[in-house]
mmCIF file with all atom_site columns, C-alpha atoms in Angstrom:
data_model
loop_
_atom_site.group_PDB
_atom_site.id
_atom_site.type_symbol
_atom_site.label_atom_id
_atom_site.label_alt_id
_atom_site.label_comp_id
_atom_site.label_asym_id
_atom_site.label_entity_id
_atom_site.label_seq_id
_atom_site.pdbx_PDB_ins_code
_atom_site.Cartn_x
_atom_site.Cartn_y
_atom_site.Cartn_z
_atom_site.occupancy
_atom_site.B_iso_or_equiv
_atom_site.pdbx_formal_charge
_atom_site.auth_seq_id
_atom_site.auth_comp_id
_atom_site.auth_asym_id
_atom_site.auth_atom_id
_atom_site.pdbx_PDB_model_num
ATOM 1   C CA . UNK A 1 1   ? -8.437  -3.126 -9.032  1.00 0.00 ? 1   UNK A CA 1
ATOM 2   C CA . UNK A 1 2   ? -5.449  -0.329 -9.701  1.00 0.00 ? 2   UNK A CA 1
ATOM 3   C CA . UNK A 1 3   ? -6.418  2.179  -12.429 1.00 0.00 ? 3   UNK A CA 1
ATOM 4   C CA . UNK A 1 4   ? -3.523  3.914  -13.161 1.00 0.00 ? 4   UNK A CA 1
ATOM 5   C CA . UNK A 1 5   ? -4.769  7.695  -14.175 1.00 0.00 ? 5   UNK A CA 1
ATOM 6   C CA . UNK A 1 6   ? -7.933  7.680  -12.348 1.00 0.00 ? 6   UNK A CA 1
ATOM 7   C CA . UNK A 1 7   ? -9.398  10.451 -10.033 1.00 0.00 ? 7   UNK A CA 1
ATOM 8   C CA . UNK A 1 8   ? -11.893 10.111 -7.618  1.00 0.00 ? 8   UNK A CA 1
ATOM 9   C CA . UNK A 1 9   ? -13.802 13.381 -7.424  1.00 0.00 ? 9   UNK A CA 1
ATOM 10  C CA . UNK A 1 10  ? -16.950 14.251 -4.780  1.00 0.00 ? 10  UNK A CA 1
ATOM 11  C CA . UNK A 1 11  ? -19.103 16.810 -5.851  1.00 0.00 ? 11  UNK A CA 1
ATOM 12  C CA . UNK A 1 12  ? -20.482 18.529 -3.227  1.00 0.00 ? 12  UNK A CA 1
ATOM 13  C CA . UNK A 1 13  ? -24.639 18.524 -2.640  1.00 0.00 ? 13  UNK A CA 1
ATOM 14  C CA . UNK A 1 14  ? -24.365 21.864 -1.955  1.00 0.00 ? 14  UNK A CA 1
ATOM 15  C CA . UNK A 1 15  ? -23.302 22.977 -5.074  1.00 0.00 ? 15  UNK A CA 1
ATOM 16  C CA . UNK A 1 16  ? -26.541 21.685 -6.674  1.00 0.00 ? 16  UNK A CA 1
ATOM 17  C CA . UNK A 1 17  ? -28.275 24.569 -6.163  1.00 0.00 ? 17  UNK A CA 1
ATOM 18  C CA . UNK A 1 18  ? -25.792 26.673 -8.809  1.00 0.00 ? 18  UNK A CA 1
ATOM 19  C CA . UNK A 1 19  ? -27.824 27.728 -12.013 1.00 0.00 ? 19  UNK A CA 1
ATOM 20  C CA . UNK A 1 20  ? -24.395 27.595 -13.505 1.00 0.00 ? 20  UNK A CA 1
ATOM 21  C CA . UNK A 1 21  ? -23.047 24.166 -12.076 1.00 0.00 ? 21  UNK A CA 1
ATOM 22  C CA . UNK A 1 22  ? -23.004 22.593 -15.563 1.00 0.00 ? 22  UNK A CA 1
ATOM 23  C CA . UNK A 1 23  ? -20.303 25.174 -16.817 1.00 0.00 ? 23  UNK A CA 1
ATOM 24  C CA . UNK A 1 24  ? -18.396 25.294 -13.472 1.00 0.00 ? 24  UNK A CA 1
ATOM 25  C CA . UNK A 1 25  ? -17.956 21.696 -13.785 1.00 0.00 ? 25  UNK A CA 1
ATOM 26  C CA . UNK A 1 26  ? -16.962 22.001 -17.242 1.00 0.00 ? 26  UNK A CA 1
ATOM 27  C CA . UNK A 1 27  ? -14.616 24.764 -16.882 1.00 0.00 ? 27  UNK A CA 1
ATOM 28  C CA . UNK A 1 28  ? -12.931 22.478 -14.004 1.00 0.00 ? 28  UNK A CA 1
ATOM 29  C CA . UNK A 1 29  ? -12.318 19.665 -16.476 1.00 0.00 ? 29  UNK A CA 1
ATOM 30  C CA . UNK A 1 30  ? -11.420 21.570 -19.212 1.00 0.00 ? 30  UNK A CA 1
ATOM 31  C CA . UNK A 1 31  ? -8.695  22.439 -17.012 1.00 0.00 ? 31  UNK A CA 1
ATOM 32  C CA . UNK A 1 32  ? -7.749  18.590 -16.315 1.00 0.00 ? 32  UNK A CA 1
ATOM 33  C CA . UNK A 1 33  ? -7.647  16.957 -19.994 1.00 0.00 ? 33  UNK A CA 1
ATOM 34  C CA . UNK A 1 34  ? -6.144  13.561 -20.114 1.00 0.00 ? 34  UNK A CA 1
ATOM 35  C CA . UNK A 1 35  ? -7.325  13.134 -16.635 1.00 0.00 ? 35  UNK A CA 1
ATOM 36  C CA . UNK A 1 36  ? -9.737  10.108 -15.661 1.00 0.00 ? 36  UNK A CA 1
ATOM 37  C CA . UNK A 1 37  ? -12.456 10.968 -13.309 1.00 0.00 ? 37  UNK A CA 1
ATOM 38  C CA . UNK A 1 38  ? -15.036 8.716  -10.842 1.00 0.00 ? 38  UNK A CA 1
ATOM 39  C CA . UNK A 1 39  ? -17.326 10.913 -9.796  1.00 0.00 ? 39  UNK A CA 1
ATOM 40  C CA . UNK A 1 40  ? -18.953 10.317 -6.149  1.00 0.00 ? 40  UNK A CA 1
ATOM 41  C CA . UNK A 1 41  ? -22.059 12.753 -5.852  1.00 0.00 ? 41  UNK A CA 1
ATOM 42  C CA . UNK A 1 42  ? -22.698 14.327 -2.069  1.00 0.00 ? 42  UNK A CA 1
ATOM 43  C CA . UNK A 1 43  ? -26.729 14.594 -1.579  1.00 0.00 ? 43  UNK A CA 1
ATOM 44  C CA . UNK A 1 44  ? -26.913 17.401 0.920   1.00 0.00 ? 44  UNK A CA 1
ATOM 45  C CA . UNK A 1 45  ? -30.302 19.191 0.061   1.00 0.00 ? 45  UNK A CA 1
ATOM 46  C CA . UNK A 1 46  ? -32.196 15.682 0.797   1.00 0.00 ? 46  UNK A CA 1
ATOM 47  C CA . UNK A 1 47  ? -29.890 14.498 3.512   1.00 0.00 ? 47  UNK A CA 1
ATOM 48  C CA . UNK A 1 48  ? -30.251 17.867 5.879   1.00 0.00 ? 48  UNK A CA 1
ATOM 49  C CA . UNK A 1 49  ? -34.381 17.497 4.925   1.00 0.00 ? 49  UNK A CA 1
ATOM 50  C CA . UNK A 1 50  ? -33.447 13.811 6.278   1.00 0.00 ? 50  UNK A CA 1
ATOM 51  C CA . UNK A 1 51  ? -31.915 15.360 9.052   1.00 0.00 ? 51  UNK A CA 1
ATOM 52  C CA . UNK A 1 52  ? -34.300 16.987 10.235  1.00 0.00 ? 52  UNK A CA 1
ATOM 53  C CA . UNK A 1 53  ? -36.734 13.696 10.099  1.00 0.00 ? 53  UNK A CA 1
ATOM 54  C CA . UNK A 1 54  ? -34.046 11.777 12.234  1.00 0.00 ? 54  UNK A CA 1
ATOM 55  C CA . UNK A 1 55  ? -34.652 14.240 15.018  1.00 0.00 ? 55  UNK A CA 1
ATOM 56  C CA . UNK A 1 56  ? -38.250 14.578 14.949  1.00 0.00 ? 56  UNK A CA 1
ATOM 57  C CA . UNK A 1 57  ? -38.890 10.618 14.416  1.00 0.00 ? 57  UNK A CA 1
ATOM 58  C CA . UNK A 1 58  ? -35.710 9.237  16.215  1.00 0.00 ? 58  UNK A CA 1
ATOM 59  C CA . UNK A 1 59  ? -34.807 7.115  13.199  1.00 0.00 ? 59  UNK A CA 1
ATOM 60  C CA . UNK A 1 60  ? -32.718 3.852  13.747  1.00 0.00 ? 60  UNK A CA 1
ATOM 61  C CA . UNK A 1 61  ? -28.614 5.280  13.104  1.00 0.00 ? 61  UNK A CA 1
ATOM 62  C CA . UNK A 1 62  ? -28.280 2.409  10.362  1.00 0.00 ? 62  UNK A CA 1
ATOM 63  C CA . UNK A 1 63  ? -31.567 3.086  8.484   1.00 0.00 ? 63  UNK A CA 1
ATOM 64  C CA . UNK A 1 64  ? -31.209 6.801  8.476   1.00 0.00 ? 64  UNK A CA 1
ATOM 65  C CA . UNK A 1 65  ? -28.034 5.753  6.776   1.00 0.00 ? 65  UNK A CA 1
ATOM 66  C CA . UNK A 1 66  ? -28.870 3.762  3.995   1.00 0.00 ? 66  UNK A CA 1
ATOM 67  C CA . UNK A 1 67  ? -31.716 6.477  3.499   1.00 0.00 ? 67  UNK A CA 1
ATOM 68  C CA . UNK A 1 68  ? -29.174 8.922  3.516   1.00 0.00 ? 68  UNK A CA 1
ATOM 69  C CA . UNK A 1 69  ? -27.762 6.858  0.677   1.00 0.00 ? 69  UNK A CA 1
ATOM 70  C CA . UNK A 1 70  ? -30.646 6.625  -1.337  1.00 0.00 ? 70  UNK A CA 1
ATOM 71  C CA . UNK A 1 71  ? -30.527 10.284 -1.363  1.00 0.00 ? 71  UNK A CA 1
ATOM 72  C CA . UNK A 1 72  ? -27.293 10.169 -3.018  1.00 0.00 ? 72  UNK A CA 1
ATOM 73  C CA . UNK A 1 73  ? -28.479 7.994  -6.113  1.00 0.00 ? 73  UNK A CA 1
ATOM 74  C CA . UNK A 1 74  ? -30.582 11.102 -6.416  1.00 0.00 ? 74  UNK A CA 1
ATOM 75  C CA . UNK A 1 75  ? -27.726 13.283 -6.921  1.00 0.00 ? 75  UNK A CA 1
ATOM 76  C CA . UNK A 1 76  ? -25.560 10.672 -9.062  1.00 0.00 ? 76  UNK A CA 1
ATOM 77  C CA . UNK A 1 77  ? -29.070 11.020 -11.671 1.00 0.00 ? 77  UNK A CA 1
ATOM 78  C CA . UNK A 1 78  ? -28.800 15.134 -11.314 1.00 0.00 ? 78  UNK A CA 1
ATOM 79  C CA . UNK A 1 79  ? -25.540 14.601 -12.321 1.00 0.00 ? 79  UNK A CA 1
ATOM 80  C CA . UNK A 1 80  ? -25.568 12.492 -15.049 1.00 0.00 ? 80  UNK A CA 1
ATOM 81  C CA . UNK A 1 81  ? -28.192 15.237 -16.120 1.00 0.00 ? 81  UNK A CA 1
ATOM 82  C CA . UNK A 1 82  ? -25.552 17.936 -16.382 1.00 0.00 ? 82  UNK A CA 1
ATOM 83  C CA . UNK A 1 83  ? -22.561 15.965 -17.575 1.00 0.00 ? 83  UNK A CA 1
ATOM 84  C CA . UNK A 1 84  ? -24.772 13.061 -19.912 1.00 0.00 ? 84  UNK A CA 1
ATOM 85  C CA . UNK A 1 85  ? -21.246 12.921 -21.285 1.00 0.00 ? 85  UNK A CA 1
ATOM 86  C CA . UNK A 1 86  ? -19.832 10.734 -18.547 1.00 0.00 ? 86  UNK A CA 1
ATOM 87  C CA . UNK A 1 87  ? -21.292 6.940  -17.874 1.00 0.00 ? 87  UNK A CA 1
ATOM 88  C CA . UNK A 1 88  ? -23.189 6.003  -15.321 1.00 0.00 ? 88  UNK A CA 1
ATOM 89  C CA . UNK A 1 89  ? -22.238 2.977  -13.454 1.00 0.00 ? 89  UNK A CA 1
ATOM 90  C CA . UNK A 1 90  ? -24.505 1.340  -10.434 1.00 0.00 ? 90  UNK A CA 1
ATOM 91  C CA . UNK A 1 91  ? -22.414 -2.229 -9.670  1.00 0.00 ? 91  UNK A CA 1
ATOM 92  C CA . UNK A 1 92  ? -18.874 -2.696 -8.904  1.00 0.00 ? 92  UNK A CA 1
ATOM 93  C CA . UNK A 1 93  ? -18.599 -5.449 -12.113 1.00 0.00 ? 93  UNK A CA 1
ATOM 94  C CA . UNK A 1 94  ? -19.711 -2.187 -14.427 1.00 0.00 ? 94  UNK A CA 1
ATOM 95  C CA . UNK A 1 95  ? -16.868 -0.505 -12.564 1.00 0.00 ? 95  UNK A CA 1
ATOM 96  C CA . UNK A 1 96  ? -14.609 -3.669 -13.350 1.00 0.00 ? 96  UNK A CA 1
ATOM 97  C CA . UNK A 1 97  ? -15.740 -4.056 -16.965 1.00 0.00 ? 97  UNK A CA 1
ATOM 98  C CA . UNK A 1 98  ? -14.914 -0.103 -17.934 1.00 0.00 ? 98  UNK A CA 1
ATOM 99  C CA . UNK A 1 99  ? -11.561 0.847  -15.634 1.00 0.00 ? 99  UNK A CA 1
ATOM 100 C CA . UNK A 1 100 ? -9.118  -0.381 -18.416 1.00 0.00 ? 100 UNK A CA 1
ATOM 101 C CA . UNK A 1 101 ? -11.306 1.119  -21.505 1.00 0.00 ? 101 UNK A CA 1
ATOM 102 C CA . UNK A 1 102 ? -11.196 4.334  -23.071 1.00 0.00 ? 102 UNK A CA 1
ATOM 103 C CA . UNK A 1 103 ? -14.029 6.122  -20.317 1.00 0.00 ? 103 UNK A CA 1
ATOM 104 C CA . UNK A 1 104 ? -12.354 9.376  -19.549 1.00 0.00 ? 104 UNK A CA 1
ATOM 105 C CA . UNK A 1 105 ? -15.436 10.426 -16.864 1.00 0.00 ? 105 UNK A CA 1
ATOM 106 C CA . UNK A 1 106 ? -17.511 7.965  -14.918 1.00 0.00 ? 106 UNK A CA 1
ATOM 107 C CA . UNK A 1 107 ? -20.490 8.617  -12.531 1.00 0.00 ? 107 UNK A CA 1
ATOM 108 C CA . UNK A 1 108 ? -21.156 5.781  -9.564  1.00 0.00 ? 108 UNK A CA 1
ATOM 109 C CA . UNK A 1 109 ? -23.801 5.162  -7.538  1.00 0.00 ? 109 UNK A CA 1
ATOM 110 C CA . UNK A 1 110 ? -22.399 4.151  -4.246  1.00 0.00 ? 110 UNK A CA 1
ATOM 111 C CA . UNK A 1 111 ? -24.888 1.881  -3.092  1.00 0.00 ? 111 UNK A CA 1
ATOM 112 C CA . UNK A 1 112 ? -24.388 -1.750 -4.377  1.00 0.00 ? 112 UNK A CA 1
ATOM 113 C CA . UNK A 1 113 ? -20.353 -0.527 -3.586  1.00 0.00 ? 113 UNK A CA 1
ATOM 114 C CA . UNK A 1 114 ? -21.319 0.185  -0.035  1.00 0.00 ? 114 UNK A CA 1
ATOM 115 C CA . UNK A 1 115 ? -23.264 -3.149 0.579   1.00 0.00 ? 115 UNK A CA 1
ATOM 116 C CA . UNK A 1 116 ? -20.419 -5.316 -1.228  1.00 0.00 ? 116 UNK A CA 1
ATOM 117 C CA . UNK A 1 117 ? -17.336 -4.064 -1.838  1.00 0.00 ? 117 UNK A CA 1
ATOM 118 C CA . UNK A 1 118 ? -16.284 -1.280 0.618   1.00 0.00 ? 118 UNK A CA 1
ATOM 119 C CA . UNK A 1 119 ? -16.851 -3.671 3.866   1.00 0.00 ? 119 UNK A CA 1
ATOM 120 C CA . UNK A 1 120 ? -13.875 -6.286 2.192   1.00 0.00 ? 120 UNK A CA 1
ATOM 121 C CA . UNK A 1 121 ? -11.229 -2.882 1.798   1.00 0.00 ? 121 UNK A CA 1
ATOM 122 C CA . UNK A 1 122 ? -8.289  -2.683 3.588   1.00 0.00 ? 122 UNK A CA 1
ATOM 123 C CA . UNK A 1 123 ? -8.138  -0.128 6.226   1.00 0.00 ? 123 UNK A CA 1
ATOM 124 C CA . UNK A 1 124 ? -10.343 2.048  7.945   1.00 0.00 ? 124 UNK A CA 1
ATOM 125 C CA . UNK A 1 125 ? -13.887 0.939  7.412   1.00 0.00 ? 125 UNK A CA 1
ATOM 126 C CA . UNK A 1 126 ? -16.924 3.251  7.376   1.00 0.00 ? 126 UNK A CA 1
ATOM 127 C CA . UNK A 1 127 ? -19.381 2.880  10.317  1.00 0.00 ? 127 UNK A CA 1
ATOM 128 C CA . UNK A 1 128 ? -23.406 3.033  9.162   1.00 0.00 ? 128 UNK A CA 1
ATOM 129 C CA . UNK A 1 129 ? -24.337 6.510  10.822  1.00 0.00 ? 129 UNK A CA 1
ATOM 130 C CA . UNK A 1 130 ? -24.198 10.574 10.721  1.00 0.00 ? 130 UNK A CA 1
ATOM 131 C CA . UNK A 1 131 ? -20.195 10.220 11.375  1.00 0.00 ? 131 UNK A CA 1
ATOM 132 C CA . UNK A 1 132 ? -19.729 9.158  7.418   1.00 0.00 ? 132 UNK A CA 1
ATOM 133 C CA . UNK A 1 133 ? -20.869 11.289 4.852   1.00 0.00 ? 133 UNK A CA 1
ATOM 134 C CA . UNK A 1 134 ? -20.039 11.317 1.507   1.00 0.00 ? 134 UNK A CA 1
ATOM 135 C CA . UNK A 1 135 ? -16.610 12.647 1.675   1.00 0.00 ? 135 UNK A CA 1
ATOM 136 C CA . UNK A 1 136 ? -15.762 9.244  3.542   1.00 0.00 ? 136 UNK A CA 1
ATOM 137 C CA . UNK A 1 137 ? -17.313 7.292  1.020   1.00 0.00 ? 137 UNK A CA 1
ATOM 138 C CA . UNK A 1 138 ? -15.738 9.166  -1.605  1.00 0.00 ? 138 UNK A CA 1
ATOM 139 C CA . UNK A 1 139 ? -11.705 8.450  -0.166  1.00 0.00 ? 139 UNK A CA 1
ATOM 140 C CA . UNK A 1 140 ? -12.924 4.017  0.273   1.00 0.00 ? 140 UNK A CA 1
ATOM 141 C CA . UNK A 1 141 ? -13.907 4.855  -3.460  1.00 0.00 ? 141 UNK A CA 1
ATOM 142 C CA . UNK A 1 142 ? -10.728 5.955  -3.987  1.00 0.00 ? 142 UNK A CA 1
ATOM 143 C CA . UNK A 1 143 ? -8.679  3.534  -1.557  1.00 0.00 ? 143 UNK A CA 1
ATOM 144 C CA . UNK A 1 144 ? -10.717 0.705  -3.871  1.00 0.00 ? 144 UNK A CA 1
ATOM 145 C CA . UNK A 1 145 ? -9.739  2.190  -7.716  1.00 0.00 ? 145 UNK A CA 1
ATOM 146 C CA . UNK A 1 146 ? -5.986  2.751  -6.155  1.00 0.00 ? 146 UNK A CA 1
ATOM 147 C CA . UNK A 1 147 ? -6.769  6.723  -7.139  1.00 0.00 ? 147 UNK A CA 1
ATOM 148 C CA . UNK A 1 148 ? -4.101  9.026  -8.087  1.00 0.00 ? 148 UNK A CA 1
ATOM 149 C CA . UNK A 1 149 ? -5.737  11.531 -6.447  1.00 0.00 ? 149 UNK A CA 1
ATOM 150 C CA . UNK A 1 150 ? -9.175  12.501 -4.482  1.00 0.00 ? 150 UNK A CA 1
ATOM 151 C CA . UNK A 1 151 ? -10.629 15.741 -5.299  1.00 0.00 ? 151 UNK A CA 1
ATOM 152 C CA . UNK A 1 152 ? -13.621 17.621 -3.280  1.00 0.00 ? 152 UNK A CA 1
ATOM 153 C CA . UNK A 1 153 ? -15.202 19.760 -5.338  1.00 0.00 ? 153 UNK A CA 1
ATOM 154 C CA . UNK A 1 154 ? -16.974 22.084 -2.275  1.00 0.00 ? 154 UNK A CA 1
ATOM 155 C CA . UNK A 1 155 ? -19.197 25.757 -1.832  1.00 0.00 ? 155 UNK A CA 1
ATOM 156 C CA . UNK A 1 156 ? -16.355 27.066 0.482   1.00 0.00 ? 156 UNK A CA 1
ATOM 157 C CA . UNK A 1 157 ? -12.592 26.658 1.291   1.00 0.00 ? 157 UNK A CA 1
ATOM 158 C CA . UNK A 1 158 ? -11.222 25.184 4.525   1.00 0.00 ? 158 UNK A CA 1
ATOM 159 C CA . UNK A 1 159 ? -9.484  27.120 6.588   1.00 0.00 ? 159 UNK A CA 1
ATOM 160 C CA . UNK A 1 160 ? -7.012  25.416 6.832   1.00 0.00 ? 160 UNK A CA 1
ATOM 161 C CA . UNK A 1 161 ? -6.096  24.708 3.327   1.00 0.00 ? 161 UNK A CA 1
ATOM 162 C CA . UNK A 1 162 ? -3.774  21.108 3.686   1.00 0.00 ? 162 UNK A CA 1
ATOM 163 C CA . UNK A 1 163 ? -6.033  18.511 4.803   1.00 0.00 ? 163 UNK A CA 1
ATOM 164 C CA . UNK A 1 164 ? -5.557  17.225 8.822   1.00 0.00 ? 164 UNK A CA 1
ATOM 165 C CA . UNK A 1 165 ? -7.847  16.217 11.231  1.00 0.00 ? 165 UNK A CA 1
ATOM 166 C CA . UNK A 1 166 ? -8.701  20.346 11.289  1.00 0.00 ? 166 UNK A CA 1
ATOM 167 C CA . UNK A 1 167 ? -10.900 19.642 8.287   1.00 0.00 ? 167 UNK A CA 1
ATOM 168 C CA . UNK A 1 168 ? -13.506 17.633 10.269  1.00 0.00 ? 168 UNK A CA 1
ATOM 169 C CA . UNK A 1 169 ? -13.462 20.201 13.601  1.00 0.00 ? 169 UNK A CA 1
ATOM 170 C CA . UNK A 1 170 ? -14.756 23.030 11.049  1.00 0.00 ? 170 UNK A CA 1
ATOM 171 C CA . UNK A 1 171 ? -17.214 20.733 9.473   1.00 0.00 ? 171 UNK A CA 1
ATOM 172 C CA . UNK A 1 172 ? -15.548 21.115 6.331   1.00 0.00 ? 172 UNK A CA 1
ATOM 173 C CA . UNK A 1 173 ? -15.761 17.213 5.900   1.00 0.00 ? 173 UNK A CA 1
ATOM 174 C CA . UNK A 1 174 ? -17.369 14.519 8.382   1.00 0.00 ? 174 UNK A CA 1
ATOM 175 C CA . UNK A 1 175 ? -15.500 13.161 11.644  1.00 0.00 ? 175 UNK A CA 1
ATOM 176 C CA . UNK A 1 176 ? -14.629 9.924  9.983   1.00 0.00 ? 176 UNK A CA 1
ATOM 177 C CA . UNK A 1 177 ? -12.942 11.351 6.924   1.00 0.00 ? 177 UNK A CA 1
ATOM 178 C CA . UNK A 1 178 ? -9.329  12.064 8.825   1.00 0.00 ? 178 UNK A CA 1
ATOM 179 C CA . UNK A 1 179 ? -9.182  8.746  9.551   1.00 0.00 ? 179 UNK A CA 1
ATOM 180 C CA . UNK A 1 180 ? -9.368  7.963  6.161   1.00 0.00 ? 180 UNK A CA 1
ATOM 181 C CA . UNK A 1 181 ? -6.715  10.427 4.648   1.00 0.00 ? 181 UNK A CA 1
ATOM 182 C CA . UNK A 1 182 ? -3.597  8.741  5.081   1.00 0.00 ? 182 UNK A CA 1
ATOM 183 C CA . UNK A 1 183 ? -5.253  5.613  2.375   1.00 0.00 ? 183 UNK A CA 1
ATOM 184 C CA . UNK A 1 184 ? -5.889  8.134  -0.182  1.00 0.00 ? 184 UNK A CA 1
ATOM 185 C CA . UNK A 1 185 ? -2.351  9.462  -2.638  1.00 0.00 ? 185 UNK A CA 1
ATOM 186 C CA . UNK A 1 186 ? -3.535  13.094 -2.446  1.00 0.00 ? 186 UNK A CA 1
ATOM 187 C CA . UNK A 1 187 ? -6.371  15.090 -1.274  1.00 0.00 ? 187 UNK A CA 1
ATOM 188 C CA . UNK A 1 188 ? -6.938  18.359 -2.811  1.00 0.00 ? 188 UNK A CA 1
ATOM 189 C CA . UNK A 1 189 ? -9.918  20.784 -2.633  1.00 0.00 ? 189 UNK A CA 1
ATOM 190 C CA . UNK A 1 190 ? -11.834 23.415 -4.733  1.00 0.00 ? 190 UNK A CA 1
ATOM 191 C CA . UNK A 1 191 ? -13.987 25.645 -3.820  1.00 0.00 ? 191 UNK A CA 1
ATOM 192 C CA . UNK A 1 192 ? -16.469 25.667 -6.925  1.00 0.00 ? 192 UNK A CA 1
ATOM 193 C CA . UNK A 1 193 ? -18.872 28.191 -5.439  1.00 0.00 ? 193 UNK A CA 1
ATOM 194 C CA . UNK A 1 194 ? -16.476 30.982 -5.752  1.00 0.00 ? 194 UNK A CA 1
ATOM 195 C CA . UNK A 1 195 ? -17.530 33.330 -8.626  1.00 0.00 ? 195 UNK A CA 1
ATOM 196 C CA . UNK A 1 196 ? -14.138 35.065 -8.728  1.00 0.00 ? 196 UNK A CA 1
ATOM 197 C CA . UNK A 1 197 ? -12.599 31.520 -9.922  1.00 0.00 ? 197 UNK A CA 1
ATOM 198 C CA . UNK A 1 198 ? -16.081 30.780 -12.151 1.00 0.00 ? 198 UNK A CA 1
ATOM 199 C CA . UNK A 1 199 ? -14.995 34.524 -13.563 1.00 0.00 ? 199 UNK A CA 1
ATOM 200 C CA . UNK A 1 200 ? -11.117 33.444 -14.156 1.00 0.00 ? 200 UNK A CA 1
ATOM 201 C CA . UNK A 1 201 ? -12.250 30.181 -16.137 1.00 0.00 ? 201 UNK A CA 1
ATOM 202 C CA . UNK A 1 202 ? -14.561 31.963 -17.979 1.00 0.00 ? 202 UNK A CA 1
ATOM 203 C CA . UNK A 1 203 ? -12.028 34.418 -19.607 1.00 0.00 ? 203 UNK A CA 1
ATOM 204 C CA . UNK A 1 204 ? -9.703  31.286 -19.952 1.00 0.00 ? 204 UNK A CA 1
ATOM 205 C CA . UNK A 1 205 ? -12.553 30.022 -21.879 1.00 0.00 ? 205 UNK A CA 1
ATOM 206 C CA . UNK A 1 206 ? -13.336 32.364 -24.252 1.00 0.00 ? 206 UNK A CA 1
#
């Protein structure tokens, strides 16, 4: 499965909601050429509306989780919308029959991965309930592609700004997700949200 150059990156469902998300994720990679990236998309808008359901109906844990992950095909679509650049890959032999081609940016839906793949990884592996989200699911991707490095593209910084186990007691990523860390090469952060950096790229780009 190893892929030398590739990087898993998660973008965040939060950060839907920028008018400007198409150019912030632009300016990112811009930054990164000669990078490979797998894109993972979070689906937070429709999984807090979920949420809210869960509480009012008392939904079983392992439905509310594979509705949870329906939500996030949702988001992979969105985001094909703003990068139509990048493929869009929903089974694990796509995956397999693009790593060693010329694809420089690749969108999965996690689902079919989730159901097949993820449950025969070594290590740590993700339990069907409100303790994963997809910043867990994003570091199996990347424990499966052997990823140089796993990016979360966020609306805020942590405060602490190397990832520990302090990430998940701020809610800056789920509970599960520090169990997870030590599988992954690197784990590295940006806050996409923040205008002053959406400023800096913007003079870089002009």
């Amino acid at each position: 499965m190893k892929s030398a150059s590739w990087c898993v990156v998660k973008v965040g469902g939060s950060l839907f909601d920028l008018p400007d998300l198409q150019q912030r994720l632009r300016c990112w990679l811009a930054q990164r050429q000669g990078q490979r990236h797998l894109f993972v998309a979070g689906g937070v808008a429709w999984v807090d509306q979920l949420r809210s359901w869960d509480r009012r109906y008392r939904l079983d844990p392992v439905t509310a989780h594979w509705l949870a992950i329906d939500c996030m095909q949702v988001t992979a679509a969105l985001l094909h919308t703003l990068l139509p650049e990048a493929t869009r890959i929903r089974t694990w032999d796509d995956w397999l029959a693009l790593e060693a081609s010329g694809e420089r940016q690749v969108i999965l839906d996690v689902k079919q991965f989730l159901q097949v793949v993820e449950p025969t990884l070594p290590g740590v592996r993700l339990v069907a309930d409100w303790r994963v989200s997809s910043d867990s699911i994003a570091a199996r991707v990347a424990t499966a592609v052997a990823a140089d490095a796993l990016v979360l593209l966020k609306s805020r910084a942590p405060v602490g700004r190397e990832p520990t186990a302090a990430w998940a007691e701020e809610n800056y990523v789920d509970v599960w997700f520090p169990q997870l860390m030590t599988d992954c090469a690197d784990v590295a952060w940006v806050n996409l949200r923040d205008d002053q950096w959406a400023a800096t790229m913007d003079r870089k780009g002009d």
